[in-house]
Coordinates of C-alpha atoms and ligand atoms in Angstrom, one line a residue:
X230 CA 9.9 15.0 -41.2
X231 CA 13.0 14.3 -39.4
X232 CA 12.7 12.0 -36.3
X233 CA 12.5 13.7 -33.0
X234 CA 11.9 13.1 -29.2
X235 CA 9.7 15.4 -27.1
X236 CA 10.3 15.7 -23.3
X237 CA 6.9 15.4 -21.5
X238 CA 8.4 14.8 -18.2
X239 CA 11.4 14.0 -16.2
X240 CA 13.2 17.2 -17.6
X241 CA 14.6 19.3 -15.1
X242 CA 12.8 17.2 -12.6
X243 CA 12.9 13.5 -11.3
X244 CA 9.4 12.5 -11.9
X245 CA 6.8 12.0 -14.4
X246 CA 9.1 10.3 -17.0
X247 CA 7.4 10.5 -20.4
X248 CA 9.1 10.9 -23.8
X249 CA 7.5 11.0 -27.1
X250 CA 9.4 9.7 -30.1
X251 CA 8.2 10.8 -33.6
X252 CA 9.9 8.6 -36.3
X253 CA 8.8 6.7 -39.3
X254 CA 5.6 8.6 -39.4
X255 CA 4.8 7.0 -36.1
X256 CA 4.4 7.8 -32.4
X257 CA 6.0 5.8 -29.5
X258 CA 5.8 6.9 -25.9
X259 CA 8.9 5.7 -23.8
X260 CA 7.6 5.8 -20.2
X261 CA 4.3 7.0 -18.8
X262 CA 5.2 8.3 -15.4
X263 CA 3.4 10.0 -12.6
X264 CA 4.5 13.5 -11.4
X265 CA 5.2 13.6 -7.7
X266 CA 6.4 16.2 -5.3
X267 CA 6.0 20.0 -5.8
X268 CA 2.4 21.1 -6.4
X269 CA 2.8 22.6 -9.8
X270 CA 4.6 19.4 -11.0
X271 CA 1.5 17.3 -9.5
X272 CA -0.7 19.4 -11.4
X273 CA 0.5 18.2 -14.7
X274 CA -0.9 14.9 -13.8
X275 CA -4.2 16.4 -14.4
X276 CA -3.5 18.5 -17.6
X277 CA -4.2 17.1 -21.1
X278 CA -1.3 15.6 -22.5
X279 CA 0.2 17.2 -25.8
X280 CA -0.6 14.2 -27.7
X281 CA -3.6 12.4 -28.9
X282 CA -3.9 9.0 -27.0
X283 CA -5.7 7.5 -29.8
X284 CA -2.9 8.2 -32.3
X285 CA 0.0 6.7 -30.3
X286 CA 1.2 3.5 -31.8
X287 CA 3.0 2.0 -29.1
X288 CA 4.2 2.5 -25.5
X289 CA 7.3 1.2 -23.6
X290 CA 7.9 1.0 -19.8
X291 CA 11.6 0.7 -18.6
X292 CA 10.6 -0.5 -15.1
X293 CA 7.7 -0.6 -12.6
X294 CA 8.2 2.4 -10.5
X295 CA 5.2 4.9 -10.5
X296 CA 7.1 7.8 -11.5
X297 CA 7.7 5.9 -14.9
X298 CA 4.4 4.0 -15.1
X299 CA 1.7 5.7 -13.0
X300 CA 0.3 7.8 -15.8
X301 CA -0.5 4.8 -17.9
X302 CA -4.1 4.2 -16.4
X303 CA -5.0 7.8 -17.2
X304 CA -3.7 7.5 -20.8
X305 CA -5.6 4.4 -21.3
X306 CA -8.8 6.0 -19.8
X307 CA -8.3 8.8 -22.4
X308 CA -8.3 6.4 -25.3
X309 CA -5.0 4.5 -25.8
X310 CA -5.8 1.0 -27.0
X311 CA -2.4 -0.1 -28.2
X312 CA 0.3 -2.5 -26.7
X313 CA 2.4 -1.6 -23.6
X314 CA 5.7 -3.3 -23.7
X315 CA 7.9 -4.1 -20.6
X316 CA 9.8 -7.1 -19.3
X317 CA 8.3 -9.9 -17.7
X318 CA 9.4 -9.1 -14.1
X319 CA 8.2 -5.4 -14.6
X320 CA 4.7 -6.8 -15.8
X321 CA 4.5 -8.9 -12.5
X322 CA 5.5 -5.9 -10.4
X323 CA 2.9 -3.7 -12.1
X324 CA 0.3 -6.1 -11.4
X325 CA 0.8 -5.0 -7.6
X326 CA 1.6 -1.5 -8.2
X327 CA -1.0 0.0 -10.7
X328 CA -4.0 -1.3 -8.9
X329 CA -2.4 0.0 -5.7
X330 CA -1.6 3.4 -7.3
X331 CA -5.4 3.8 -8.3
X332 CA -6.4 2.6 -4.7
X333 CA -4.2 5.3 -3.3
X334 CA -5.7 8.0 -5.4
X335 CA -9.2 7.0 -4.3
X336 CA -8.1 6.9 -0.5
X337 CA -6.6 10.3 -0.8
X338 CA -9.9 11.6 -2.3
X339 CA -11.9 10.1 0.1
X340 CA -9.9 11.4 3.0
X341 CA -9.9 14.8 1.6
X342 CA -13.8 14.8 1.3
X343 CA -14.1 13.4 4.8
X344 CA -11.9 15.9 6.4
X345 CA -12.7 18.8 4.0
X346 CA -9.1 19.9 3.4
X347 CA -9.3 19.6 -0.5
X348 CA -10.1 23.0 -2.4
X349 CA -12.1 20.8 -4.9
X350 CA -15.6 19.5 -3.9
X351 CA -15.9 16.8 -4.2
X352 CA -12.1 15.9 -4.5
X353 CA -11.8 13.3 -7.3
X354 CA -9.2 10.5 -7.9
X355 CA -6.9 10.9 -10.8
X356 CA -8.0 7.3 -11.6
X357 CA -9.2 4.3 -9.9
X358 CA -8.1 0.8 -8.6
X359 CA -10.2 -0.4 -11.5
X360 CA -8.5 1.9 -14.0
X361 CA -5.1 0.5 -12.6
X362 CA -6.5 -3.2 -13.4
X363 CA -7.7 -2.5 -16.7
X364 CA -4.3 -1.1 -17.8
X365 CA -2.8 -4.2 -16.9
X366 CA -4.5 -6.0 -19.8
X367 CA -2.5 -3.9 -22.3
X368 CA 0.9 -5.1 -20.9
X369 CA 2.8 -7.2 -23.3
X370 CA 5.9 -8.8 -21.8
X371 CA 9.1 -9.1 -23.9
X372 CA 12.6 -10.9 -23.1
X373 CA 15.7 -9.0 -22.5
X374 CA 17.9 -8.8 -25.7
X375 CA 15.2 -9.6 -28.1
X376 CA 14.3 -7.0 -30.6
X377 CA 10.6 -6.3 -31.2
X378 CA 8.6 -3.5 -33.2
X379 CA 7.1 -1.2 -30.9
X380 CA 5.5 0.6 -34.0
X381 CA 6.0 0.3 -37.7
X382 CA 9.4 1.2 -38.3
X383 CA 10.5 1.5 -34.7
X384 CA 12.4 -1.4 -33.1
X385 CA 13.3 -1.7 -29.7
X386 CA 15.4 -4.1 -27.4
X387 CA 15.6 -3.9 -23.6
X388 CA 18.8 -4.5 -21.8
X389 CA 19.2 -5.1 -18.0
X390 CA 19.9 -1.8 -16.3
X391 CA 20.3 -3.3 -12.6
X392 CA 18.1 -0.7 -11.0
X393 CA 15.3 -2.9 -9.7
X394 CA 13.9 -6.3 -10.6
X395 CA 12.8 -6.2 -14.2
X396 CA 14.4 -2.9 -14.9
X397 CA 15.8 -2.2 -18.5
X398 CA 17.3 0.6 -20.5
X399 CA 15.8 0.5 -23.9
X400 CA 17.8 0.8 -27.4
X401 CA 15.5 2.2 -30.1
X402 CA 16.2 1.8 -33.8
X403 CA 14.4 3.8 -36.5
X404 CA 15.3 5.5 -39.7
X405 CA 18.8 4.3 -39.8
X406 CA 19.4 5.9 -36.3
X407 CA 19.9 4.0 -32.9
X408 CA 19.4 5.8 -29.5
X409 CA 19.2 4.4 -26.0
X410 CA 16.8 5.7 -23.2
X411 CA 18.5 4.6 -19.8
X412 CA 15.4 4.7 -17.7
X413 CA 16.7 4.4 -14.1
X414 CA 20.2 3.1 -13.7
X415 CA 21.5 0.9 -11.1
X416 CA 25.0 1.2 -9.5
X417 CA 27.9 -1.2 -9.8
X418 CA 28.0 -2.4 -6.3
X419 CA 24.6 -3.2 -5.2
X420 CA 24.2 -6.2 -2.9
X421 CA 21.2 -7.6 -4.7
X422 CA 21.0 -6.2 -8.1
X423 CA 23.6 -6.8 -10.8
X424 CA 25.3 -3.6 -12.4
X425 CA 23.8 -2.4 -15.9
X426 CA 25.0 -4.0 -18.9
X427 CA 27.4 -2.0 -21.1
X428 CA 26.2 0.6 -23.4
X429 CA 25.8 -0.4 -27.2
X430 CA 28.4 0.9 -29.5
X431 CA 28.2 3.7 -31.8
X432 CA 24.9 5.1 -30.8
X433 CA 23.5 8.4 -32.1
X434 CA 22.3 9.6 -28.8
X435 CA 21.9 8.5 -25.2
X436 CA 19.1 9.9 -22.7
X437 CA 20.5 9.4 -19.6
X438 CA 19.0 9.8 -15.9
X439 CA 21.1 12.2 -13.7
X440 CA 19.1 11.6 -10.4
X441 CA 22.4 11.4 -8.4
X442 CA 24.5 13.2 -11.0
X443 CA 25.8 15.5 -8.5
X444 CA 26.5 13.1 -5.8
X445 CA 29.1 10.3 -5.0
X446 CA 27.4 8.1 -2.6
X447 CA 28.7 7.6 0.8
X448 CA 30.7 4.4 0.4
X449 CA 30.7 3.7 4.3
X450 CA 29.3 0.3 4.5
X451 CA 25.4 0.5 4.5
X452 CA 25.4 -1.9 7.5
X453 CA 27.6 0.4 9.6
X454 CA 25.3 3.3 8.9
X455 CA 22.1 1.2 9.6
X456 CA 23.4 0.0 12.9
X457 CA 24.6 3.4 14.0
X458 CA 21.2 5.0 13.7
X459 CA 18.7 2.0 14.4
X460 CA 20.5 0.5 17.6
X461 CA 20.2 3.5 19.6
X462 CA 16.7 4.2 18.9
X463 CA 15.7 0.6 19.7
X464 CA 17.7 0.7 23.0
X465 CA 15.7 3.7 23.9
X466 CA 12.4 1.7 23.2
X467 CA 11.6 3.8 20.2
X468 CA 9.9 2.6 16.9
X469 CA 11.9 3.0 13.8
X470 CA 9.7 4.1 10.8
X471 CA 11.5 3.5 7.4
X472 CA 9.6 4.8 4.3
X473 CA 10.4 2.3 1.5
X474 CA 8.7 0.8 -1.5
X475 CA 7.4 -2.7 -0.8
X476 CA 9.3 -4.7 -3.3
X477 CA 12.9 -3.8 -4.2
X478 CA 14.0 -1.5 -1.6
X479 CA 12.1 -3.1 1.1
X480 CA 13.8 -6.5 0.1
X481 CA 17.4 -4.9 0.2
X482 CA 16.6 -3.4 3.5
X483 CA 15.5 -6.8 5.0
X484 CA 18.5 -8.4 3.6
X485 CA 20.9 -6.0 5.4
X486 CA 18.8 -6.2 8.6
X487 CA 19.0 -9.9 8.5
X488 CA 22.9 -9.9 8.1
X489 CA 23.1 -7.4 11.1
X490 CA 21.1 -9.7 13.3
X491 CA 23.0 -12.8 12.2
X492 CA 26.2 -11.0 13.2
X493 CA 24.7 -9.8 16.5
X494 CA 24.9 -6.3 15.7
X495 CA 20.9 -5.9 15.6
X496 CA 18.6 -7.1 18.3
X497 CA 15.8 -9.6 17.0
X498 CA 13.1 -7.0 17.3
X499 CA 9.8 -7.5 15.3
X500 CA 10.1 -5.9 11.8
X501 CA 6.8 -5.1 10.1
X502 CA 6.5 -4.7 6.5
X503 CA 3.3 -2.8 6.2
X504 CA 1.7 -2.3 2.8
X505 CA -1.2 -3.9 1.0
X506 CA 1.1 -5.3 -1.4
X507 CA 3.4 -6.6 1.3
X508 CA 4.1 -9.9 -0.3
X509 CA 6.7 -12.0 0.8
X510 CA 9.0 -10.9 -2.1
X511 CA 11.0 -14.2 -1.7
X512 CA 8.7 -15.8 -4.4
X513 CA 9.1 -13.1 -6.9
X514 CA 13.0 -13.2 -6.4
X515 CA 13.0 -17.0 -6.8
X516 CA 11.1 -16.7 -10.1
X517 CA 13.6 -14.3 -11.5
X518 CA 16.8 -16.0 -10.3
X519 CA 18.8 -14.8 -13.3
X520 CA 18.3 -11.1 -12.6
X521 CA 20.1 -10.6 -9.3
X522 CA 22.9 -11.7 -7.1
X523 CA 20.8 -13.9 -4.4
X524 CA 21.2 -17.6 -4.5
X525 CA 17.7 -19.2 -5.3
X526 CA 18.5 -22.3 -3.0
X527 CA 19.0 -20.1 0.0
X528 CA 15.8 -18.1 -0.9
X529 CA 13.9 -21.2 -0.6
X530 CA 15.0 -22.0 2.9
X531 CA 12.5 -20.9 5.3
X532 CA 14.9 -20.6 8.1
X533 CA 17.9 -18.8 6.4
X534 CA 16.1 -16.9 3.6
X535 CA 18.5 -14.0 3.2
X536 CA 15.7 -11.3 2.5
X537 CA 13.7 -11.7 5.7
X538 CA 14.7 -10.4 9.0
X539 CA 14.4 -13.0 11.7
X540 CA 11.0 -11.8 12.9
X541 CA 9.4 -10.3 9.7
X542 CA 5.5 -9.6 9.9
X543 CA 3.9 -8.9 6.5
X544 CA 0.9 -6.7 7.2
X545 CA -1.5 -6.6 4.4
X546 CA -5.1 -5.8 5.9
X547 CA -5.9 -2.1 6.7
X548 CA -7.2 -3.3 10.3
X549 CA -4.0 -4.8 11.2
X550 CA -2.2 -1.7 9.8
X551 CA -4.2 0.3 12.3
X552 CA -3.3 -2.0 15.1
X553 CA 0.3 -0.9 14.6
X554 CA -0.6 2.5 16.0
X555 CA -0.8 1.0 19.3
X556 CA 2.4 -0.9 19.1
X557 CA 5.2 -0.2 21.6
X558 CA 8.7 -0.1 20.8
X559 CA 11.3 -1.4 20.3
X560 CA 10.2 -2.2 16.8
X561 CA 10.8 -1.3 13.1
X562 CA 8.1 -0.5 10.8
X563 CA 8.9 -0.5 7.0
X564 CA 6.0 1.1 4.9
X565 CA 5.4 2.7 1.6
X566 CA 5.7 5.2 -0.3
X567 CA 9.5 5.8 -0.2
X568 CA 9.2 9.8 -0.3
X569 CA 6.2 9.7 2.1
X570 CA 3.9 11.2 -0.6
X571 CA 1.0 8.7 0.0
X572 CA 0.3 5.2 1.4
X573 CA 0.4 3.8 5.0
X574 CA 3.6 5.4 5.8
X575 CA 2.0 8.8 6.2
X576 CA -0.2 7.5 9.1
X577 CA 2.8 5.9 10.7
X578 CA 4.7 9.3 10.5
X579 CA 1.6 11.1 11.7
X580 CA 1.7 8.7 14.8
X581 CA 5.3 8.4 15.4
X582 CA 6.8 11.8 14.6
X583 CA 5.5 13.8 17.8
X584 CA 7.6 11.4 19.9
X585 CA 11.2 12.0 20.7
X586 CA 12.3 8.4 21.1
X587 CA 11.3 7.5 17.7
X588 CA 13.5 7.4 14.7
X589 CA 12.5 8.1 11.0
X590 CA 15.1 6.6 8.6
X591 CA 15.4 7.8 5.1
X592 CA 16.9 5.4 2.7
X593 CA 16.2 6.7 -0.8
X594 CA 16.0 9.7 -3.0
X595 CA 13.8 12.3 -1.7
X596 CA 12.4 14.6 -4.5
X597 CA 11.9 18.3 -4.0
X598 CA 8.3 19.1 -2.5
X599 CA 7.9 15.6 -1.0
X600 CA 7.5 15.1 2.7
X601 CA 10.5 13.1 2.7
X602 CA 12.5 16.1 1.7
X603 CA 10.9 18.4 4.1
X604 CA 11.9 15.8 6.9
X605 CA 15.5 15.4 5.1
X606 CA 15.8 19.1 5.5
X607 CA 14.9 19.3 9.2
X608 CA 11.4 20.8 9.1
X609 CA 10.0 21.4 12.5
X610 CA 6.7 20.3 11.5
X611 CA 4.7 18.7 8.6
X612 CA 1.5 18.8 7.0
X613 CA -0.5 15.6 6.6
X614 CA -4.2 15.1 5.8
X615 CA -4.5 18.9 6.6
X616 CA -3.1 18.5 10.1
X617 CA 0.2 20.1 11.2
X618 CA 2.3 17.5 12.9
X619 CA 5.1 18.3 15.0
X620 CA 8.4 16.7 14.1
X621 CA 10.1 15.7 17.6
X622 CA 11.3 12.1 16.5
X623 CA 14.9 11.9 15.3
X624 CA 15.2 12.1 11.6
X625 CA 18.3 10.5 9.9
X626 CA 19.1 9.7 6.2
X627 CA 21.6 6.9 4.9
X628 CA 23.4 6.6 1.7
X629 CA 24.3 3.7 -0.4
X630 CA 20.9 1.9 -0.4
X631 CA 19.6 3.7 -3.3
X632 CA 18.6 1.7 -6.3
X633 CA 20.2 4.4 -8.3
X634 CA 23.9 4.6 -9.4
X635 CA 25.8 7.7 -8.2
X636 CA 27.6 9.9 -10.6
X637 CA 30.7 7.5 -10.8
X638 CA 28.4 4.7 -11.8
X639 CA 26.7 6.8 -14.6
X640 CA 30.1 8.1 -16.0
X641 CA 31.5 4.5 -16.1
X642 CA 28.1 3.4 -17.9
X643 CA 28.2 6.1 -20.3
X644 CA 31.9 5.2 -21.0
X645 CA 31.2 1.3 -21.2
X646 CA 30.8 1.2 -25.3
X647 CA 33.8 0.6 -27.2
X648 CA 32.5 3.1 -29.9
X649 CA 31.4 5.9 -27.7
X650 CA 27.9 7.6 -28.4
X651 CA 27.7 10.8 -30.5
X652 CA 25.8 12.8 -27.7
X653 CA 24.4 12.7 -24.4
X654 CA 21.1 14.1 -23.4
X655 CA 20.5 14.7 -19.7
X656 CA 17.1 13.9 -18.2
X657 CA 15.6 12.8 -14.8
X658 CA 17.6 15.0 -12.6
X659 CA 17.0 18.1 -10.7
X660 CA 19.1 21.2 -11.5
X661 CA 22.2 20.5 -9.2
X662 CA 22.4 17.0 -10.7
X663 CA 21.9 17.9 -14.1
X664 CA 24.7 20.6 -13.9
X665 CA 27.2 18.4 -12.3
X666 CA 26.7 15.6 -14.8
X667 CA 27.0 17.9 -17.7
X668 CA 30.4 19.0 -16.6
X669 CA 31.6 15.4 -16.1
X670 CA 30.2 14.2 -19.4
X671 CA 32.0 17.2 -21.1
X672 CA 35.4 17.0 -19.2
X673 CA 35.8 13.3 -18.7
X674 CA 34.1 11.7 -21.7
X675 CA 34.9 14.6 -23.9
X676 CA 31.1 14.2 -25.3
X677 CA 28.7 16.9 -26.4
X678 CA 25.8 17.0 -24.1
X679 CA 22.2 18.6 -23.9
X680 CA 20.0 19.2 -20.8
X681 CA 16.4 18.3 -21.8
X682 CA 13.8 21.0 -21.1
X683 CA 10.1 20.2 -20.4
X684 CA 8.1 20.2 -23.4
X685 CA 11.0 20.6 -25.8
X686 CA 11.1 18.7 -29.1
X687 CA 14.8 17.7 -30.0
X688 CA 15.7 16.5 -33.4
X689 CA 17.4 13.0 -33.5
Ligands
ZN748 ZN1 12.9 3.8 -10.6

């Protein structure tokens, strides 16, 4: 049988990344993400996978984000016993993320049962914290740029993709062919992460993400945008709530807030990073000094560490998080998840949205069907834990802080090989991004393209 790839997620959507490669009589799964956002997408998390977990020979993860990894505990629960390859930093981050994802599922089910808002009785978690912890045992860390066998006759190499710490795009070699799966791609002008490494020459196909395929990012300096929205909210005594993932996005945010404070453009208000995995990310960034632009000797300085605001409080315990409900402004709360689909930020939004002086600042991509998208589109109220919460607080979004490259960055990366790829397969985008990207691939790069459809099997 000719080798093929089947798109089991992140096809005409930005979540649930999952691609099954059949080659050399083996099956290799690239990514094992969770679907998020729209209800019929989320329901796919519960549906049986169109594969036999016992027969999969190897799994690869490009980076730690849950929409690329959060399906793993379920795959393992259903019988997958083989290795799961990722980079060392990704393994490190997953040690925080996968147990937390299980914990969130348990909390959600517990809350639904307590308040009685679920249609299922009792509501069950997709998987538990314990399942998340068990999944970690199958992770195998691999260095960048070092080829390894993901299955018999399928070789893989991770290359830095600049998206978040540990993120990679993966080159796969089988039956005389070479393809690349981009994972999520970073931009070329990120303050903390380096840009993606060039695309290898002469590939047979490239699967590329198209999250921002339809958008050129607002290149007005991020710090100007942050100051413009945050300063007035703090002046009126408001609390600024920023939904963001605990490591990575929060780190970049703290970096910019610190610079604004150092230049006197932002007052020294308390900044709370509220997450059960709220670690001081400094330690992780020190350990992976080669992967980013920050200087490790500066990171080690307790006074001048560039990724902490002047008054940063890491809030780990649930009871300390609850205390923040009584906090009076001016203050800033950064809390996960980034699209307000789950996590402690949901409680903060519930508490702060009804009050006019507060500000909710959206700093990343908000997928269709998420609370973040509803807020971005100006919804007058939002449903949380079965309650309808009025939106009276100011809601604003800023561009340029995303860990994804914009359409210019994606085109630049696709054009970075001396010998161009034979074709481009567009994945991980919503329709607008996919259409815009396909036009640019065709007109500017003069390459044939294909837009991946959910469940489609595509010959390689
Ligand atoms: Zn990502």
